[in-house]
mmCIF file of C-alpha atoms in Angstrom:
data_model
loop_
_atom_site.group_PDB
_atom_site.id
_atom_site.type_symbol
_atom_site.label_atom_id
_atom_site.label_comp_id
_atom_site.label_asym_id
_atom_site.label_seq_id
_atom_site.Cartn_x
_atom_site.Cartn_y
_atom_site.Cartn_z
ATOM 1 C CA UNK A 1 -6.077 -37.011 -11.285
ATOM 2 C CA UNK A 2 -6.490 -33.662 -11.680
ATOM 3 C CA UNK A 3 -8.826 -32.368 -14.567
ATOM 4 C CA UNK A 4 -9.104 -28.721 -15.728
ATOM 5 C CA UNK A 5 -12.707 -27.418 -16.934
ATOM 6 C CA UNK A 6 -12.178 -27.847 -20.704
ATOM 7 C CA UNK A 7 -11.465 -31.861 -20.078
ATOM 8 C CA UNK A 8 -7.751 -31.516 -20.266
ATOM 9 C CA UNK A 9 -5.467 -33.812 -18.180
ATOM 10 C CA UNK A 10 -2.801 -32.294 -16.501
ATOM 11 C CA UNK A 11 0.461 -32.516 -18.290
ATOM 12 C CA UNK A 12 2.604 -34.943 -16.240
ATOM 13 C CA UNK A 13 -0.878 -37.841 -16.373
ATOM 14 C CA UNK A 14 -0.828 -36.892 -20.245
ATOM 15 C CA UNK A 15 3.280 -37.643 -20.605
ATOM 16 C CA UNK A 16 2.590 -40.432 -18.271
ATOM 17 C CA UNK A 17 0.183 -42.047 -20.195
ATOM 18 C CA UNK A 18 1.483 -40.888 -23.454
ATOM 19 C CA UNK A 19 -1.899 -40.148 -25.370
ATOM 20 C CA UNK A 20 -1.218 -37.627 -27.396
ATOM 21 C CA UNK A 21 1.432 -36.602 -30.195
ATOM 22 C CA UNK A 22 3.982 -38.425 -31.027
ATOM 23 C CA UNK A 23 6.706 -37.570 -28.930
ATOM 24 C CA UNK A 24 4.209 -38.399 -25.929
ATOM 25 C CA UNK A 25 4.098 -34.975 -25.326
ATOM 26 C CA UNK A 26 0.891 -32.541 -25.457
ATOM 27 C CA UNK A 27 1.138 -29.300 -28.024
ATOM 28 C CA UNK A 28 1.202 -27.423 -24.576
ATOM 29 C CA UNK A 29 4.456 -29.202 -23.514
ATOM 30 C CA UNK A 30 5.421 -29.117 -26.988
ATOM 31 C CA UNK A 31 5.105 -24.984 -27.064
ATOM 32 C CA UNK A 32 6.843 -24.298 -23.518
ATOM 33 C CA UNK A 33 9.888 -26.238 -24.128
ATOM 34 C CA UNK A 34 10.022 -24.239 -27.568
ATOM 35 C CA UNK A 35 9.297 -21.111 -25.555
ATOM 36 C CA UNK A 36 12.009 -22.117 -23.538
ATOM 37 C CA UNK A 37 14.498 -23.007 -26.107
ATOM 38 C CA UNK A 38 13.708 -19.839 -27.430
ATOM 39 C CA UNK A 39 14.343 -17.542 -25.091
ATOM 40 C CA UNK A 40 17.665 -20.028 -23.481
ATOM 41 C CA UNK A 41 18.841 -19.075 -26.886
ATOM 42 C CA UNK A 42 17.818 -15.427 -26.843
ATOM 43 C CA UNK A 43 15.931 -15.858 -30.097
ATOM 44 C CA UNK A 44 12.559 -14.662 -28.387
ATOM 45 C CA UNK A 45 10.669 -14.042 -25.363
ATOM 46 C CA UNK A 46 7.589 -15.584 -25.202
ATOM 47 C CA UNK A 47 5.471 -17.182 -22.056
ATOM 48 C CA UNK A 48 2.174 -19.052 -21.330
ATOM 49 C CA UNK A 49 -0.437 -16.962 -19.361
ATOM 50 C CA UNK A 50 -1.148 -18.810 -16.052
ATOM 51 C CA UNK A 51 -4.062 -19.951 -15.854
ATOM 52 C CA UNK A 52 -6.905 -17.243 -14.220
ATOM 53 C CA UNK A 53 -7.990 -18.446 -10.549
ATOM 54 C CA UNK A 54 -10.909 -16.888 -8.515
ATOM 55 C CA UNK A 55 -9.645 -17.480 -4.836
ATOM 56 C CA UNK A 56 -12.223 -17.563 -2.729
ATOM 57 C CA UNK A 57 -10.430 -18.630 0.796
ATOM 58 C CA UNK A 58 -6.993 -18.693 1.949
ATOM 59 C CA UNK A 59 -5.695 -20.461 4.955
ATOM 60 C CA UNK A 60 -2.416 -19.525 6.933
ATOM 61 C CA UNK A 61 -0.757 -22.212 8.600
ATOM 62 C CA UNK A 62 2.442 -20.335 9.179
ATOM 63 C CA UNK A 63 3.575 -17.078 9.203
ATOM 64 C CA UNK A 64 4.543 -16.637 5.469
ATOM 65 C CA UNK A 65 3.043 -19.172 4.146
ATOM 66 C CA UNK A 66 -0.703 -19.155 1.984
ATOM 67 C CA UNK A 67 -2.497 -21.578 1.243
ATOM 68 C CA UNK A 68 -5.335 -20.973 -0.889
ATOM 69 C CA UNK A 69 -8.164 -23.800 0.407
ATOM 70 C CA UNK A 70 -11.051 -22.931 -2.296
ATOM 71 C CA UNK A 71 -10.587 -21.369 -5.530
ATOM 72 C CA UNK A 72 -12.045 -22.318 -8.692
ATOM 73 C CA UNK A 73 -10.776 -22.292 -12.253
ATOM 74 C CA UNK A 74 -12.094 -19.087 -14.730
ATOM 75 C CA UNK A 75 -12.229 -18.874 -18.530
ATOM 76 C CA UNK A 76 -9.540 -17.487 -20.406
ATOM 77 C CA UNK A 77 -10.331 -13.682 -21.576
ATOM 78 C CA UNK A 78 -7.648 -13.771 -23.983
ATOM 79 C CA UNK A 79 -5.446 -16.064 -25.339
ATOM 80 C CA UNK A 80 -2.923 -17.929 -23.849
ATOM 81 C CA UNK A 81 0.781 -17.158 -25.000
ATOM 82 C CA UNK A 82 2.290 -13.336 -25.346
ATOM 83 C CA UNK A 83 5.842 -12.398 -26.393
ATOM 84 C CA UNK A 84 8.094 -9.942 -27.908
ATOM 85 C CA UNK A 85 9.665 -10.736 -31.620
ATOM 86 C CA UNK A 86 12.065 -8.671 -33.508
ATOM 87 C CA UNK A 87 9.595 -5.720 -32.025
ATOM 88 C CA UNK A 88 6.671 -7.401 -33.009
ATOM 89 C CA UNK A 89 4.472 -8.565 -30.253
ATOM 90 C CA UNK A 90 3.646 -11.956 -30.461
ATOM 91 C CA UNK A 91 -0.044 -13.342 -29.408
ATOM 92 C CA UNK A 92 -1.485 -16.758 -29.910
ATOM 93 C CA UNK A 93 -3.531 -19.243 -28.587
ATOM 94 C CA UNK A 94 -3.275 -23.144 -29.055
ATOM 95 C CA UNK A 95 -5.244 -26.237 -29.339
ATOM 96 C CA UNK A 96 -5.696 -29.554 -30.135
ATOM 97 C CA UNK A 97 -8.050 -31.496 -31.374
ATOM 98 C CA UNK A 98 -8.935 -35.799 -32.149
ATOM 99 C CA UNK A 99 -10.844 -34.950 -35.050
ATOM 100 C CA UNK A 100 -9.407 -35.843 -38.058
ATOM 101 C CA UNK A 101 -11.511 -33.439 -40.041
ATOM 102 C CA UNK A 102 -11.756 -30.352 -39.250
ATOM 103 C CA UNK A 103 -11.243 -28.312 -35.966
ATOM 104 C CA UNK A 104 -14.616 -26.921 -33.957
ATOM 105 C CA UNK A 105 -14.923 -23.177 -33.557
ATOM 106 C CA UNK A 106 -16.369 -23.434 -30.536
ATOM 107 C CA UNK A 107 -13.414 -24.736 -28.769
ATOM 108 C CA UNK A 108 -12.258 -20.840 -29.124
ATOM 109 C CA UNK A 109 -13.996 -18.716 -26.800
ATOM 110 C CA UNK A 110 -15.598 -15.252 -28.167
ATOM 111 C CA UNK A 111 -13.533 -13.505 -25.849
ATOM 112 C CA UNK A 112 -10.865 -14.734 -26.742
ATOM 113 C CA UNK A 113 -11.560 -14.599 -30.568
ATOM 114 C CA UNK A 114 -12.320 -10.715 -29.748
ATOM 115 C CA UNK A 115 -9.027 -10.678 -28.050
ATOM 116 C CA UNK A 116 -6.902 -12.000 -31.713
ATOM 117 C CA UNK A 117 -9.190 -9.506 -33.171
ATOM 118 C CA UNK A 118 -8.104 -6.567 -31.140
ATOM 119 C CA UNK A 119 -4.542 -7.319 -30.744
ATOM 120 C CA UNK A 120 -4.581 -7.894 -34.882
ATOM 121 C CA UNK A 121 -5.745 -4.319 -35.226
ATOM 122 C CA UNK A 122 -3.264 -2.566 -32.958
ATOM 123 C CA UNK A 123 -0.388 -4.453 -35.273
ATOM 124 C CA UNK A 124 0.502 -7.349 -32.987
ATOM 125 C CA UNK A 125 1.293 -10.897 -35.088
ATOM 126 C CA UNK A 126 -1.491 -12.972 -33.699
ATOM 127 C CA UNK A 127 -2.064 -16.772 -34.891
ATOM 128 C CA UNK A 128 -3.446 -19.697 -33.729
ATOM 129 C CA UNK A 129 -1.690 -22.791 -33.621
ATOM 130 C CA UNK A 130 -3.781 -26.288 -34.180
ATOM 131 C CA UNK A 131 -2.599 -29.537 -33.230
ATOM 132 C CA UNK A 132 -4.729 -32.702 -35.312
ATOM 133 C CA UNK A 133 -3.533 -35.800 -33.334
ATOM 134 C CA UNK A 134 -4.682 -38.204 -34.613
ATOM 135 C CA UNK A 135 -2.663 -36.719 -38.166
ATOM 136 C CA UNK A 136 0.004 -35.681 -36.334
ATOM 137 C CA UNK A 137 -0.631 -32.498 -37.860
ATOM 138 C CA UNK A 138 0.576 -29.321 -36.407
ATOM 139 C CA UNK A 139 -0.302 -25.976 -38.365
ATOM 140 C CA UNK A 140 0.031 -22.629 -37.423
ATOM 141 C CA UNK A 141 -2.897 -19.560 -38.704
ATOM 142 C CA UNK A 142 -2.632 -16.077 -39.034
ATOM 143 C CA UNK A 143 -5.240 -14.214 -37.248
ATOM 144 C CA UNK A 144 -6.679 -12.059 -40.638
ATOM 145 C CA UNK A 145 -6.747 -15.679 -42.410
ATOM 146 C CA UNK A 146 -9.085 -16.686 -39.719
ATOM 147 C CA UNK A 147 -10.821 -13.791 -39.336
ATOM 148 C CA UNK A 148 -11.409 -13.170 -43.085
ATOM 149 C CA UNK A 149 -12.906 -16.502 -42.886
ATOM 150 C CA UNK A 150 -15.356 -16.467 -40.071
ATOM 151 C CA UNK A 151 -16.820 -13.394 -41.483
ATOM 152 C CA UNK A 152 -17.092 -13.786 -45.192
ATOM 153 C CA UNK A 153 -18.253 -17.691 -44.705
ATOM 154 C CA UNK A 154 -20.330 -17.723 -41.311
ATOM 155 C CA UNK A 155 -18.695 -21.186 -40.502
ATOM 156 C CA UNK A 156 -18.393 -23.595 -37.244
ATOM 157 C CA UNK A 157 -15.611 -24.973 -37.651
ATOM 158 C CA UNK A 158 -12.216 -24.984 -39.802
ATOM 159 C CA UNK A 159 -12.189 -28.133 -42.468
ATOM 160 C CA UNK A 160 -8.998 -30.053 -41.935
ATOM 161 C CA UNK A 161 -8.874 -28.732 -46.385
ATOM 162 C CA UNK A 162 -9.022 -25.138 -45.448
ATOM 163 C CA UNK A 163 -6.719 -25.248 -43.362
ATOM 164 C CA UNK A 164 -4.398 -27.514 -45.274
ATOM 165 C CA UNK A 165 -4.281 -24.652 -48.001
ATOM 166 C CA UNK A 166 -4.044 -21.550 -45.745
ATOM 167 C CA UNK A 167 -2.238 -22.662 -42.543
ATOM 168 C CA UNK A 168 1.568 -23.442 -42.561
ATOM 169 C CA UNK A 169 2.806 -26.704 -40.907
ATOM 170 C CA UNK A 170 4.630 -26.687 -37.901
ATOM 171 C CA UNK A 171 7.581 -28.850 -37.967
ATOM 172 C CA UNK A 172 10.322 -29.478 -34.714
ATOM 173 C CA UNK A 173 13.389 -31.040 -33.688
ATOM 174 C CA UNK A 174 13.539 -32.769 -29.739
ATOM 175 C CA UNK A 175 14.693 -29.384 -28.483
ATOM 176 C CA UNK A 176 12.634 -27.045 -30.403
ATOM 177 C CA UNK A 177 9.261 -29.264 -31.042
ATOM 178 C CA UNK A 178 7.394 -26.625 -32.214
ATOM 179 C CA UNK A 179 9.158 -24.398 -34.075
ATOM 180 C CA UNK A 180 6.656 -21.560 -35.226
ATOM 181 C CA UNK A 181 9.609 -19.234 -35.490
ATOM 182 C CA UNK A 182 10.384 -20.231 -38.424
ATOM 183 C CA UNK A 183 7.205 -19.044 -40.099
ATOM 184 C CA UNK A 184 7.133 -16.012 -38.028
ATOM 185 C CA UNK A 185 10.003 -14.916 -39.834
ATOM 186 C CA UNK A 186 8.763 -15.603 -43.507
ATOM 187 C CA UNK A 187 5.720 -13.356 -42.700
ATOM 188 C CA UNK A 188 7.713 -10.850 -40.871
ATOM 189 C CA UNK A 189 9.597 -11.026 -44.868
ATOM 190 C CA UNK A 190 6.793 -11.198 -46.884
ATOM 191 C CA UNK A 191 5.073 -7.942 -44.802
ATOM 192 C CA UNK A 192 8.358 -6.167 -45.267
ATOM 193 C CA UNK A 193 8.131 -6.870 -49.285
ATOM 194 C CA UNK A 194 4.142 -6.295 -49.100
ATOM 195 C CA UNK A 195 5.107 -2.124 -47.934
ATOM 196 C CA UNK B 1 -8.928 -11.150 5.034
ATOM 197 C CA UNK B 2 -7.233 -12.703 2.322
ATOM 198 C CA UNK B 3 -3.702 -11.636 1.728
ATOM 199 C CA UNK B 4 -1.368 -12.170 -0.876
ATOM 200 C CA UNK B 5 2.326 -13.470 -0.221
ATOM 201 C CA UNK B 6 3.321 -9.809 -0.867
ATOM 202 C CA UNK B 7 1.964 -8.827 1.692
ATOM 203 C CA UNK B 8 -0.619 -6.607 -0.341
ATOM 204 C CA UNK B 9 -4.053 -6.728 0.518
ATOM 205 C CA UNK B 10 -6.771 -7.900 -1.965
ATOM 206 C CA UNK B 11 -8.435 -4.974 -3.891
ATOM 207 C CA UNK B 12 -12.090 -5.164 -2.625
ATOM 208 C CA UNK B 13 -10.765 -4.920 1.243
ATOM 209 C CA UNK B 14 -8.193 -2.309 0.294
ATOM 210 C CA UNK B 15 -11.036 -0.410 -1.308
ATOM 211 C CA UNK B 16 -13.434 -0.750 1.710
ATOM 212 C CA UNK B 17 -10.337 0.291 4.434
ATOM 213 C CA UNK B 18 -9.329 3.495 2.018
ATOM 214 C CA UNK B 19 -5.878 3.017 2.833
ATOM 215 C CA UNK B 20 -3.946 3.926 -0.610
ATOM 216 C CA UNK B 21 -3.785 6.579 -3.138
ATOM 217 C CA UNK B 22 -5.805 9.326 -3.467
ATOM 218 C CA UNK B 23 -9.043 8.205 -4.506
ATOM 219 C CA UNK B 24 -8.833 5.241 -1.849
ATOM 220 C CA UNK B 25 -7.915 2.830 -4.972
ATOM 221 C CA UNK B 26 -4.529 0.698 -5.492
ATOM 222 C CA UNK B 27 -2.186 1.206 -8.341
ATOM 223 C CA UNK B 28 -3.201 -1.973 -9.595
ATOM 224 C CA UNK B 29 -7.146 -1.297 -9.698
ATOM 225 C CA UNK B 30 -6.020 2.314 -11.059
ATOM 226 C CA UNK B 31 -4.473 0.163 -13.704
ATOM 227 C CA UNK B 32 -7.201 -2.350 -14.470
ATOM 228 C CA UNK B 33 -9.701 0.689 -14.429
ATOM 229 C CA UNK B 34 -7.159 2.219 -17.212
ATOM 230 C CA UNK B 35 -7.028 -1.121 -19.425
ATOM 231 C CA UNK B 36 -10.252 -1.645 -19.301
ATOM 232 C CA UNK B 37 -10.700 2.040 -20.663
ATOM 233 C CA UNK B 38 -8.187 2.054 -23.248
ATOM 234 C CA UNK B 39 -9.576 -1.246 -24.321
ATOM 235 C CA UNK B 40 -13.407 0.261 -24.442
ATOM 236 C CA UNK B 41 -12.009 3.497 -26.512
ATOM 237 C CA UNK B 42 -10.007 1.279 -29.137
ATOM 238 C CA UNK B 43 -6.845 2.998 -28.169
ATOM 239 C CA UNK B 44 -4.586 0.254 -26.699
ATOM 240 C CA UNK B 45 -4.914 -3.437 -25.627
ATOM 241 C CA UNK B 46 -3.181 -4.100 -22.168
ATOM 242 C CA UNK B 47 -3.662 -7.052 -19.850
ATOM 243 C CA UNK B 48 -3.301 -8.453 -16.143
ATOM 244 C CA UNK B 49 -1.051 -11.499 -16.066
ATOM 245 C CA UNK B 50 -3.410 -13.832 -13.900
ATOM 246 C CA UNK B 51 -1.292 -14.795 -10.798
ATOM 247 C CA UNK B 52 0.480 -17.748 -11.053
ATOM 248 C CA UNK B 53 -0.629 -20.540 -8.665
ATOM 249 C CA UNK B 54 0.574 -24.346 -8.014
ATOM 250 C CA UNK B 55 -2.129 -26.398 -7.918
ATOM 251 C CA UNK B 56 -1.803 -29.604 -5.909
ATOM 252 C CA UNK B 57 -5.359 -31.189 -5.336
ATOM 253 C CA UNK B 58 -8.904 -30.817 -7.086
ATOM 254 C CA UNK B 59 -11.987 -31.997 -6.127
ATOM 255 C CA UNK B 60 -14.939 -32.788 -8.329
ATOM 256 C CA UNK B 61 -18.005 -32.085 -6.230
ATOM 257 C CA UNK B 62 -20.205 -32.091 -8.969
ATOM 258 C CA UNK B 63 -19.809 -33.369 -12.501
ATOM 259 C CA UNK B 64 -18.925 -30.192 -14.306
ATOM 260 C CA UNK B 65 -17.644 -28.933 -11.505
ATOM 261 C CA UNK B 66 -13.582 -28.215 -10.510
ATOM 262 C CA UNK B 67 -12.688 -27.175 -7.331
ATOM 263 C CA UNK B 68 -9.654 -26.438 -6.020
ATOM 264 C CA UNK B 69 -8.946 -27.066 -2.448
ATOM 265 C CA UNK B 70 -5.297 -27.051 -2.512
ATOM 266 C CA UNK B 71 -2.607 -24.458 -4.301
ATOM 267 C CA UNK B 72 -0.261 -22.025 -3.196
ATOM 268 C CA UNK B 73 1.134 -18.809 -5.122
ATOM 269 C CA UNK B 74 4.216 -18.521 -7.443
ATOM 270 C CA UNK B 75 6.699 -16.411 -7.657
ATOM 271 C CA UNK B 76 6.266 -14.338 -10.751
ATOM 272 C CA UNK B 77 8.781 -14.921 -13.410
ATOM 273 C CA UNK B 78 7.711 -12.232 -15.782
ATOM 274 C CA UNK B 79 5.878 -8.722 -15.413
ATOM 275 C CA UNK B 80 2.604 -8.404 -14.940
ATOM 276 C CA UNK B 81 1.225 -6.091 -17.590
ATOM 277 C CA UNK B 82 1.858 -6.898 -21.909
ATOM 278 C CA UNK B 83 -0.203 -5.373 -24.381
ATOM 279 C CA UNK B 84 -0.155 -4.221 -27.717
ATOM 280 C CA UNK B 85 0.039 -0.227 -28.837
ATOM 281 C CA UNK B 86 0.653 1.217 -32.435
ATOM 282 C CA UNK B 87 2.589 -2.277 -33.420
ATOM 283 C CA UNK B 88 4.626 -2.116 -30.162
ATOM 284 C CA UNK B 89 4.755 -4.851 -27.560
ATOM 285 C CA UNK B 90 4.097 -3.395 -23.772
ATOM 286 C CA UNK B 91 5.426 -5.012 -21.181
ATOM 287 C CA UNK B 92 5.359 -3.050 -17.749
ATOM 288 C CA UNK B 93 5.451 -4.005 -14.007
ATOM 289 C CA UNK B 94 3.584 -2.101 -11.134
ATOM 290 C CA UNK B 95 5.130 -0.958 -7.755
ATOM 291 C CA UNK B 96 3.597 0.838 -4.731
ATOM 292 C CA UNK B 97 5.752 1.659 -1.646
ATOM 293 C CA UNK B 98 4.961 3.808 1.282
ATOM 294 C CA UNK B 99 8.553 5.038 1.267
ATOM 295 C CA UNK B 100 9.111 8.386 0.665
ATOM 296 C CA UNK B 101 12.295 8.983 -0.148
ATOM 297 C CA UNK B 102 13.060 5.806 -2.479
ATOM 298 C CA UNK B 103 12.007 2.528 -4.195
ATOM 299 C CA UNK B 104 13.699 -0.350 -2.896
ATOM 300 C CA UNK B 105 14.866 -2.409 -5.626
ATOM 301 C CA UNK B 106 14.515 -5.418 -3.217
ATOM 302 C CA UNK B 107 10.849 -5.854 -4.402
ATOM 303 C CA UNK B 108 11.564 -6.335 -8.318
ATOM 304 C CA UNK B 109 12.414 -9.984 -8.228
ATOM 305 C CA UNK B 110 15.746 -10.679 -10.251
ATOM 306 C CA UNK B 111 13.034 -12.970 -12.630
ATOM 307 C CA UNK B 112 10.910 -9.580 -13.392
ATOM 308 C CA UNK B 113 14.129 -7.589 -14.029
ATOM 309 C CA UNK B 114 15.983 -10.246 -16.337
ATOM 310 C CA UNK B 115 12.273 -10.338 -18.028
ATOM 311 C CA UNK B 116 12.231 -6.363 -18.629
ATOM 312 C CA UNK B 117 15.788 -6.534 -20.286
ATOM 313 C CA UNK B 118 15.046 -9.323 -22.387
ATOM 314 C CA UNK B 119 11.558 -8.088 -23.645
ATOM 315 C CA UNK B 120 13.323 -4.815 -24.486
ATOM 316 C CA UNK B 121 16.422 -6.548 -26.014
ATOM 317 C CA UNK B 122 13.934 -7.494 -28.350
ATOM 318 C CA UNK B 123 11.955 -4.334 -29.417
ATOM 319 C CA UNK B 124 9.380 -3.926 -26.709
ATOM 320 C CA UNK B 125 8.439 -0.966 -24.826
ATOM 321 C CA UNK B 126 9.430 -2.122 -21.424
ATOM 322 C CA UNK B 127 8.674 0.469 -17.882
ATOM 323 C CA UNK B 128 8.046 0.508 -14.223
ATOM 324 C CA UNK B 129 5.346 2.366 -12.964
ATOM 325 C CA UNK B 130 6.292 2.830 -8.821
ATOM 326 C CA UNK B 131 3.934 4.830 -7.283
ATOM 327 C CA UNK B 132 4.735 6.843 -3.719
ATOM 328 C CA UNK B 133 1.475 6.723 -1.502
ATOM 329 C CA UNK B 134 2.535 8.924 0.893
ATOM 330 C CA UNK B 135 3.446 11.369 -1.515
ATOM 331 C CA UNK B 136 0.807 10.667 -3.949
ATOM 332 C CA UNK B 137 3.400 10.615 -6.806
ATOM 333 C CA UNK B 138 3.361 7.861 -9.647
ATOM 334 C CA UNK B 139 6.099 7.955 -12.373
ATOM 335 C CA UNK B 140 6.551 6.047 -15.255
ATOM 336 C CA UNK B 141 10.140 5.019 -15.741
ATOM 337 C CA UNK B 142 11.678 3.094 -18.814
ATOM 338 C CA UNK B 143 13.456 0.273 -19.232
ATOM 339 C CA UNK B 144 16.307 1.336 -20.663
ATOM 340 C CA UNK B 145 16.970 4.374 -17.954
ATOM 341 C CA UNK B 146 16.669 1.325 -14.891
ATOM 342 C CA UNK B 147 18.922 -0.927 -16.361
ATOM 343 C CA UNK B 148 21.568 1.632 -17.366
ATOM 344 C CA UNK B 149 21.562 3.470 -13.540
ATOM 345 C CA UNK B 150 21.793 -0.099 -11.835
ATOM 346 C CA UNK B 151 24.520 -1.358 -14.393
ATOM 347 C CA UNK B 152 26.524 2.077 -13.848
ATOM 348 C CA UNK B 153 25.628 2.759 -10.215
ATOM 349 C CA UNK B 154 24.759 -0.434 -8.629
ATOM 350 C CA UNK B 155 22.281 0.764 -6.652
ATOM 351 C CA UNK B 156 19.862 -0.912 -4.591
ATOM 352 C CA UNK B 157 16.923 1.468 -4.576
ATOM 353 C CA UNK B 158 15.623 4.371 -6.738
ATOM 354 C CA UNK B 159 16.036 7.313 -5.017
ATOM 355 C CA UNK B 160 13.089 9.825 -5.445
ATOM 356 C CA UNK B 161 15.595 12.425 -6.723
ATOM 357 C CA UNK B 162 16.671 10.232 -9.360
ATOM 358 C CA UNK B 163 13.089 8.906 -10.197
ATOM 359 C CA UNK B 164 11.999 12.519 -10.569
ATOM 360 C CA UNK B 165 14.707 13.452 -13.038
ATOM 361 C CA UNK B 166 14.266 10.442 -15.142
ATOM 362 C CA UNK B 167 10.869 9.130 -14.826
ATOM 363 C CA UNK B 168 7.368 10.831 -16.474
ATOM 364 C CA UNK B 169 5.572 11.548 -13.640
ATOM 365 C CA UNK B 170 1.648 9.815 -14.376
ATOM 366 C CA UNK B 171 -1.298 11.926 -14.265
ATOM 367 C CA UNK B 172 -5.286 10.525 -14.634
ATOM 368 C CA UNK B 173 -9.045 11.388 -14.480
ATOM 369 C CA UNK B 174 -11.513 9.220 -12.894
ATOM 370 C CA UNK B 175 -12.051 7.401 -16.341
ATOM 371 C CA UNK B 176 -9.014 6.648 -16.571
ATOM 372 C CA UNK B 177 -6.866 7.054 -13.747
ATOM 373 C CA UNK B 178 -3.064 6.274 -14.608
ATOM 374 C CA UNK B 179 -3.044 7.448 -18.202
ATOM 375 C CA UNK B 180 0.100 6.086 -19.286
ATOM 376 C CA UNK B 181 -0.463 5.644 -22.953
ATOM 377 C CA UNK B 182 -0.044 9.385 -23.286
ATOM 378 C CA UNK B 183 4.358 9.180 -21.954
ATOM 379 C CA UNK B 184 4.203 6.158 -24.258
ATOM 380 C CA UNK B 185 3.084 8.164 -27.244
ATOM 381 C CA UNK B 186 5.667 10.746 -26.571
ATOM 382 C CA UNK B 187 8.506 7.776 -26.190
ATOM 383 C CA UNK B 188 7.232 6.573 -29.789
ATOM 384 C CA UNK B 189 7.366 10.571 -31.158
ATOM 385 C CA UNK B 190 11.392 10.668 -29.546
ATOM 386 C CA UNK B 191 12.317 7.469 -30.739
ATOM 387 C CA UNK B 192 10.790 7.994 -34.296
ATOM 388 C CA UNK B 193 13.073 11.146 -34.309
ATOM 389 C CA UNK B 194 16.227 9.504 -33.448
ATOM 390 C CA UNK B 195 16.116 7.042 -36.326
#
């Protein structure tokens, strides 16, 4: 089986196994076929980073082909999915969690915190999206909601109350399982009323 | 040596042999060295897609330790550079040839292309930067001028007569050595005018 650093399984063990939500499916899974529903129906264009690589040795067994023989996995210096919205640009990163309480800071890197910061400031819409299994709880959180937070109330972690009352909950359909569109364009409405 | 399915060499070897642009440095280490500057000075936040690798085995020689010793590359379905700038979404690919006379349009995958007119069917800021080693020319051309000329002419390369007349030619320092922020500012002046 293969593992990646942070503990995750790889997708097709998860689906195989189905531990996770309740379509069997991880939030990952759950994001790229909305991704790709999204941009099959030309509603958006948004994609998952690959993940960063340090290749260290690469072997040639034929002409044209590589194969890379030792390479070893990197952390993330910003977050994983970037996309284009009705001219806005999109970032966000996404996680899940077993806790049924609240969701641990310290699954988000600083450099990628710094990252939702930065983009925030030069006017992108940057959120992060928070899957609570074991609720079957999906919400999605604006960047200067999360921000505002860290730095007025120096916390560790995100109660499962706070985020209740400032997140918005993700709902889906079996094509579009995480629709976070939806809520992109109420803020995208509300901004527009707010100027 | 390790060498990329492109054929390009990797940046630290490239460096060493000298054999690129002027100051002995690819157009993608030009580019990085750019990011990263714009990204120190506040002024824009652009980033490197990772390359995207298949991963077939893993090995776990210690226990916090993952290391690959099987993958191969991927074809790239999108661009390789997004960022953020004033509100905008960036999304740009990166081209060297040794040609002189033209860009063979043979080396933008059909993927990339379909990418760069959906990201700028939907508001981004969308470009090519090709640069001409052996004439130690980079332009900057947009989106909207390489998918009109291929839709009206059908062409299968850029000509360096027609990149000349509509590209933005790309000048740098050593700080920051393909300063293309400063065309994009200018494309954000025009279009502000035309609406």
């Amino acid at each position: 089986m293969i593992q990646y650093p942070s503990g995750k399984k790889v997708n097709s063990k998860q689906k195989s196994l189905g531990i996770t939500s309740r379509r069997g499916m991880s939030l990952e899974e759950d994001i790229n076929k909305t991704n790709e529903a999204y941009l099959f129906k030309d509603r958006a264009v948004v994609h998952k980073k690959p993940t960063p690589i340090q290749i260290v040795n690469v072997d040639y067994p034929s002409r044209n082909k590589a194969k890379i023989t030792e390479a070893y996995f990197r952390h993330a210096s910003t977050t994983d999915y970037q996309g284009v919205y009705q001219g806005y640009a999109l970032d966000f990163e996404a996680k899940e969690t077993k806790n049924k309480t609240l969701f641990p800071l310290a699954s988000l890197h600083e450099h990628q915190l710094n990252h939702i910061k930065a983009v925030k400031r030069h006017g992108a819409i940057a959120f992060l999206i928070i899957r609570f299994n074991a609720l079957d709880e999906t919400y999605l959180i604006f960047a200067e909601d999360l921000i505002k937070h860290i730095n007025q109330d120096d916390v560790r972690s995100l109660s499962i109350q706070w985020i209740r009352s400032v997140g918005y909950e993700v709902s889906g359909t079996y094509q579009v399982p995480c629709d976070y569109i939806m809520i992109i364009d109420d803020y995208i409405k509300r901004s527009s009323y707010d100027k």
